[in-house]
PDB file of C-alpha atoms in Angstrom:
ATOM      1  CA  MET F   1       0.584   0.045  -0.705  1.00  0.00           C
ATOM      2  CA  LYS F   2       3.054   1.921   0.276  1.00  0.00           C
ATOM      3  CA  ASN F   3       3.904   2.473  -2.862  1.00  0.00           C
ATOM      4  CA  ARG F   4       0.116   3.348  -3.925  1.00  0.00           C
ATOM      5  CA  LYS F   5      -0.044   6.927  -5.274  1.00  0.00           C
ATOM      6  CA  LYS F   6      -3.665   6.719  -6.594  1.00  0.00           C
ATOM      7  CA  PHE F   7      -6.552   6.978  -3.588  1.00  0.00           C
ATOM      8  CA  LYS F   8     -10.342   7.355  -3.559  1.00  0.00           C
ATOM      9  CA  GLY F   9     -11.342  11.365  -1.826  1.00  0.00           C
ATOM     10  CA  ILE F  10     -13.630  14.110  -2.023  1.00  0.00           C
ATOM     11  CA  LEU F  11     -13.407  17.086  -3.643  1.00  0.00           C
ATOM     12  CA  ILE F  12     -15.356  19.816  -1.616  1.00  0.00           C
ATOM     13  CA  ASP F  13     -16.143  22.582  -4.708  1.00  0.00           C
ATOM     14  CA  SER F  14     -17.161  25.424  -3.237  1.00  0.00           C
ATOM     15  CA  LYS F  15     -17.983  27.745  -6.134  1.00  0.00           C
ATOM     16  CA  ASN F  16     -20.667  25.247  -7.526  1.00  0.00           C
ATOM     17  CA  GLU F  17     -21.563  23.822  -3.657  1.00  0.00           C
ATOM     18  CA  THR F  18     -21.127  20.247  -4.294  1.00  0.00           C
ATOM     19  CA  PHE F  19     -19.562  17.482  -3.172  1.00  0.00           C
ATOM     20  CA  THR F  20     -17.875  14.713  -5.562  1.00  0.00           C
ATOM     21  CA  ASP F  21     -16.216  11.239  -5.207  1.00  0.00           C
ATOM     22  CA  VAL F  22     -12.646  11.498  -6.764  1.00  0.00           C
ATOM     23  CA  GLU F  23      -9.656   9.839  -7.590  1.00  0.00           C
ATOM     24  CA  VAL F  24      -6.598  11.564  -6.776  1.00  0.00           C
ATOM     25  CA  ASP F  25      -3.381  10.683  -8.324  1.00  0.00           C
ATOM     26  CA  MET F  26      -0.396  11.837  -6.147  1.00  0.00           C
ATOM     27  CA  ASN F  27       2.181  10.935  -8.440  1.00  0.00           C
ATOM     28  CA  TYR F  28       3.701  14.526 -10.017  1.00  0.00           C
ATOM     29  CA  GLY F  29       3.259  14.785 -13.691  1.00  0.00           C
ATOM     30  CA  LYS F  30       6.245  17.149 -15.562  1.00  0.00           C
ATOM     31  CA  ASP F  31       4.797  19.741 -14.728  1.00  0.00           C
ATOM     32  CA  GLY F  32       5.917  19.413 -11.688  1.00  0.00           C
ATOM     33  CA  ASN F  33       2.470  18.804 -10.067  1.00  0.00           C
ATOM     34  CA  ASN F  34      -0.186  16.437  -8.767  1.00  0.00           C
ATOM     35  CA  ASP F  35      -4.145  16.336  -8.814  1.00  0.00           C
ATOM     36  CA  VAL F  36      -4.860  18.117  -5.473  1.00  0.00           C
ATOM     37  CA  HIS F  37      -2.835  21.424  -7.601  1.00  0.00           C
ATOM     38  CA  ARG F  38      -5.092  21.022 -10.223  1.00  0.00           C
ATOM     39  CA  MET F  39      -8.325  19.997  -8.037  1.00  0.00           C
ATOM     40  CA  LEU F  40      -8.284  22.942  -5.771  1.00  0.00           C
ATOM     41  CA  PRO F  41      -6.278  24.402  -8.276  1.00  0.00           C
ATOM     42  CA  CYS F  42      -3.323  26.090  -6.302  1.00  0.00           C
ATOM     43  CA  ARG F  43       0.854  26.393  -6.399  1.00  0.00           C
ATOM     44  CA  THR F  44       1.220  25.063  -3.023  1.00  0.00           C
ATOM     45  CA  PHE F  45      -1.404  23.343  -0.762  1.00  0.00           C
ATOM     46  CA  THR F  46      -1.380  22.308   3.219  1.00  0.00           C
ATOM     47  CA  ILE F  47      -2.947  19.522   5.231  1.00  0.00           C
ATOM     48  CA  SER F  48      -5.254  20.327   7.380  1.00  0.00           C
ATOM     49  CA  ARG F  49      -6.114  17.835  10.152  1.00  0.00           C
ATOM     50  CA  TYR F  50      -9.250  18.724  11.867  1.00  0.00           C
ATOM     51  CA  ASP F  51      -9.943  18.743  16.211  1.00  0.00           C
ATOM     52  CA  GLY F  52     -11.560  15.575  16.761  1.00  0.00           C
ATOM     53  CA  ALA F  53      -9.147  13.906  14.189  1.00  0.00           C
ATOM     54  CA  ASP F  54      -6.667  10.812  15.712  1.00  0.00           C
ATOM     55  CA  GLU F  55      -3.784   9.573  13.273  1.00  0.00           C
ATOM     56  CA  THR F  56      -5.932   7.049  11.417  1.00  0.00           C
ATOM     57  CA  SER F  57      -8.638   9.874  10.101  1.00  0.00           C
ATOM     58  CA  ASP F  58      -9.875  12.117   6.840  1.00  0.00           C
ATOM     59  CA  THR F  59      -7.347  15.226   6.197  1.00  0.00           C
ATOM     60  CA  ILE F  60      -8.004  18.404   4.191  1.00  0.00           C
ATOM     61  CA  PHE F  61      -6.006  19.181   1.456  1.00  0.00           C
ATOM     62  CA  ILE F  62      -6.364  22.910   0.433  1.00  0.00           C
ATOM     63  CA  ASP F  63      -4.807  25.883  -1.071  1.00  0.00           C
ATOM     64  CA  ASP F  64      -1.938  27.482   1.020  1.00  0.00           C
ATOM     65  CA  ASN F  65      -2.430  31.093  -0.047  1.00  0.00           C
ATOM     66  CA  GLY F  66      -6.158  31.029  -0.520  1.00  0.00           C
ATOM     67  CA  LEU F  67      -6.479  33.819   2.152  1.00  0.00           C
ATOM     68  CA  LEU F  68      -3.368  35.876   0.288  1.00  0.00           C
ATOM     69  CA  ASN F  69      -5.243  35.458  -3.600  1.00  0.00           C
ATOM     70  CA  MET F  70      -8.788  36.254  -2.418  1.00  0.00           C
ATOM     71  CA  LYS F  71     -11.000  38.325  -4.718  1.00  0.00           C
ATOM     72  CA  GLU F  72     -14.405  39.712  -4.670  1.00  0.00           C
ATOM     73  CA  ASN F  73     -15.859  36.123  -6.263  1.00  0.00           C
ATOM     74  CA  THR F  74     -13.839  34.425  -3.426  1.00  0.00           C
ATOM     75  CA  THR F  75     -15.912  31.284  -1.945  1.00  0.00           C
ATOM     76  CA  PHE F  76     -15.284  29.491   0.971  1.00  0.00           C
ATOM     77  CA  PHE F  77     -15.989  26.309   3.334  1.00  0.00           C
ATOM     78  CA  TYR F  78     -17.052  25.811   6.406  1.00  0.00           C
ATOM     79  CA  PHE F  79     -16.213  22.932   7.874  1.00  0.00           C
ATOM     80  CA  ALA F  80     -17.939  22.545  11.340  1.00  0.00           C
ATOM     81  CA  GLU F  81     -15.990  19.635  13.224  1.00  0.00           C
ATOM     82  CA  ALA F  82     -12.747  22.184  12.284  1.00  0.00           C
ATOM     83  CA  ASN F  83     -14.478  25.137  13.303  1.00  0.00           C
ATOM     84  CA  CYS F  84     -12.713  26.501  10.744  1.00  0.00           C
ATOM     85  CA  VAL F  85     -13.273  28.400   6.873  1.00  0.00           C
ATOM     86  CA  PHE F  86     -11.603  27.437   4.302  1.00  0.00           C
ATOM     87  CA  VAL F  87     -11.109  29.578   1.010  1.00  0.00           C
ATOM     88  CA  GLY F  88     -11.530  27.847  -2.091  1.00  0.00           C
ATOM     89  CA  ASN F  89     -12.179  24.427  -2.663  1.00  0.00           C
ATOM     90  CA  GLY F  90     -10.659  21.546  -0.540  1.00  0.00           C
ATOM     91  CA  ILE F  91     -10.105  17.486  -1.051  1.00  0.00           C
ATOM     92  CA  ILE F  92     -10.669  14.724   1.674  1.00  0.00           C
ATOM     93  CA  LEU F  93      -8.139  11.948   2.078  1.00  0.00           C
ATOM     94  CA  GLY F  94      -7.497   9.571   4.532  1.00  0.00           C
ATOM     95  CA  THR F  95      -4.289   9.005   6.437  1.00  0.00           C
ATOM     96  CA  ASP F  96      -2.694   5.522   8.387  1.00  0.00           C
ATOM     97  CA  GLU F  97      -1.110   5.326  11.536  1.00  0.00           C
ATOM     98  CA  GLU F  98       2.269   6.419   9.948  1.00  0.00           C
ATOM     99  CA  GLY F  99       0.717   9.418   8.338  1.00  0.00           C
ATOM    100  CA  ASN F 100       0.513   8.368   4.922  1.00  0.00           C
ATOM    101  CA  THR F 101      -2.362   9.122   2.698  1.00  0.00           C
ATOM    102  CA  VAL F 102      -4.601   6.468   2.086  1.00  0.00           C
ATOM    103  CA  ASP F 103      -8.522   6.646   0.454  1.00  0.00           C
ATOM    104  CA  VAL F 104     -10.598   8.582   2.313  1.00  0.00           C
ATOM    105  CA  LYS F 105     -12.543   7.319   5.567  1.00  0.00           C
ATOM    106  CA  HIS F 106     -16.214   8.851   5.455  1.00  0.00           C
ATOM    107  CA  ASP F 107     -18.378   9.259   2.701  1.00  0.00           C
ATOM    108  CA  ILE F 108     -20.058  12.293   1.206  1.00  0.00           C
ATOM    109  CA  ALA F 109     -23.164  11.770   3.776  1.00  0.00           C
ATOM    110  CA  PHE F 110     -21.230  12.555   6.259  1.00  0.00           C
ATOM    111  CA  TYR F 111     -19.354  15.436   4.933  1.00  0.00           C
ATOM    112  CA  LYS F 112     -22.777  17.347   3.468  1.00  0.00           C
ATOM    113  CA  LYS F 113     -24.022  17.440   7.358  1.00  0.00           C
ATOM    114  CA  GLN F 114     -20.242  19.076   8.262  1.00  0.00           C
ATOM    115  CA  VAL F 115     -20.040  21.969   5.534  1.00  0.00           C
ATOM    116  CA  THR F 116     -21.584  25.456   4.749  1.00  0.00           C
ATOM    117  CA  PHE F 117     -20.579  27.539   1.909  1.00  0.00           C
ATOM    118  CA  HIS F 118     -20.524  31.010   2.044  1.00  0.00           C
ATOM    119  CA  SER F 119     -19.541  34.006  -0.205  1.00  0.00           C
ATOM    120  CA  LEU F 120     -16.772  36.405   0.722  1.00  0.00           C
ATOM    121  CA  LYS F 121     -19.152  38.566   1.896  1.00  0.00           C
ATOM    122  CA  GLU F 122     -20.920  36.010   4.629  1.00  0.00           C
ATOM    123  CA  ALA F 123     -17.408  34.809   5.751  1.00  0.00           C
ATOM    124  CA  MET F 124     -15.985  38.216   6.411  1.00  0.00           C
ATOM    125  CA  VAL F 125     -18.995  38.746   8.591  1.00  0.00           C
ATOM    126  CA  MET F 126     -18.264  35.395   9.981  1.00  0.00           C
ATOM    127  CA  PHE F 127     -14.523  35.163  10.935  1.00  0.00           C
ATOM    128  CA  PRO F 128     -13.059  38.678  11.095  1.00  0.00           C
ATOM    129  CA  TYR F 129      -9.155  37.546   9.508  1.00  0.00           C
ATOM    130  CA  VAL F 130     -11.266  37.007   6.235  1.00  0.00           C
ATOM    131  CA  ARG F 131     -11.543  40.853   6.221  1.00  0.00           C
ATOM    132  CA  GLN F 132      -8.575  41.560   8.185  1.00  0.00           C
ATOM    133  CA  TYR F 133      -6.187  39.776   4.947  1.00  0.00           C
ATOM    134  CA  TYR F 134      -9.045  40.852   2.542  1.00  0.00           C
ATOM    135  CA  TYR F 135      -8.283  44.123   2.932  1.00  0.00           C
ATOM    136  CA  SER F 136      -5.109  43.716   4.050  1.00  0.00           C
ATOM    137  CA  LYS F 137      -3.136  43.362   0.376  1.00  0.00           C
TER     138      LYS F 137
END
């Protein structure tokens, strides 16, 4: 399993407010990117583990520069379990006890109960740091 580079995940599309089962190829192409870069889309990404997560829970891949690249039409998703708002899209994948990427553990129905979608204006009201980043550019 350690050499496997394609995993079942869930794409959270904040613009279209959808959840989609996806296969994520973690292999890097000639352009230096993998499916995470293309699906989010972003140049760099980070992985967020939510508060209730343990070492073998799902993680959320997000745009590392999302707050820095906000525009008027930027969309967000709020993940209740993490008590956090994320900029743009997210990809949910699982982790094993060694921290390696594995298939997502929960299904779309679980995340539909946890996630709400928001515009920039809504996110600025709900999360003051979003407003701070937006106006500090």
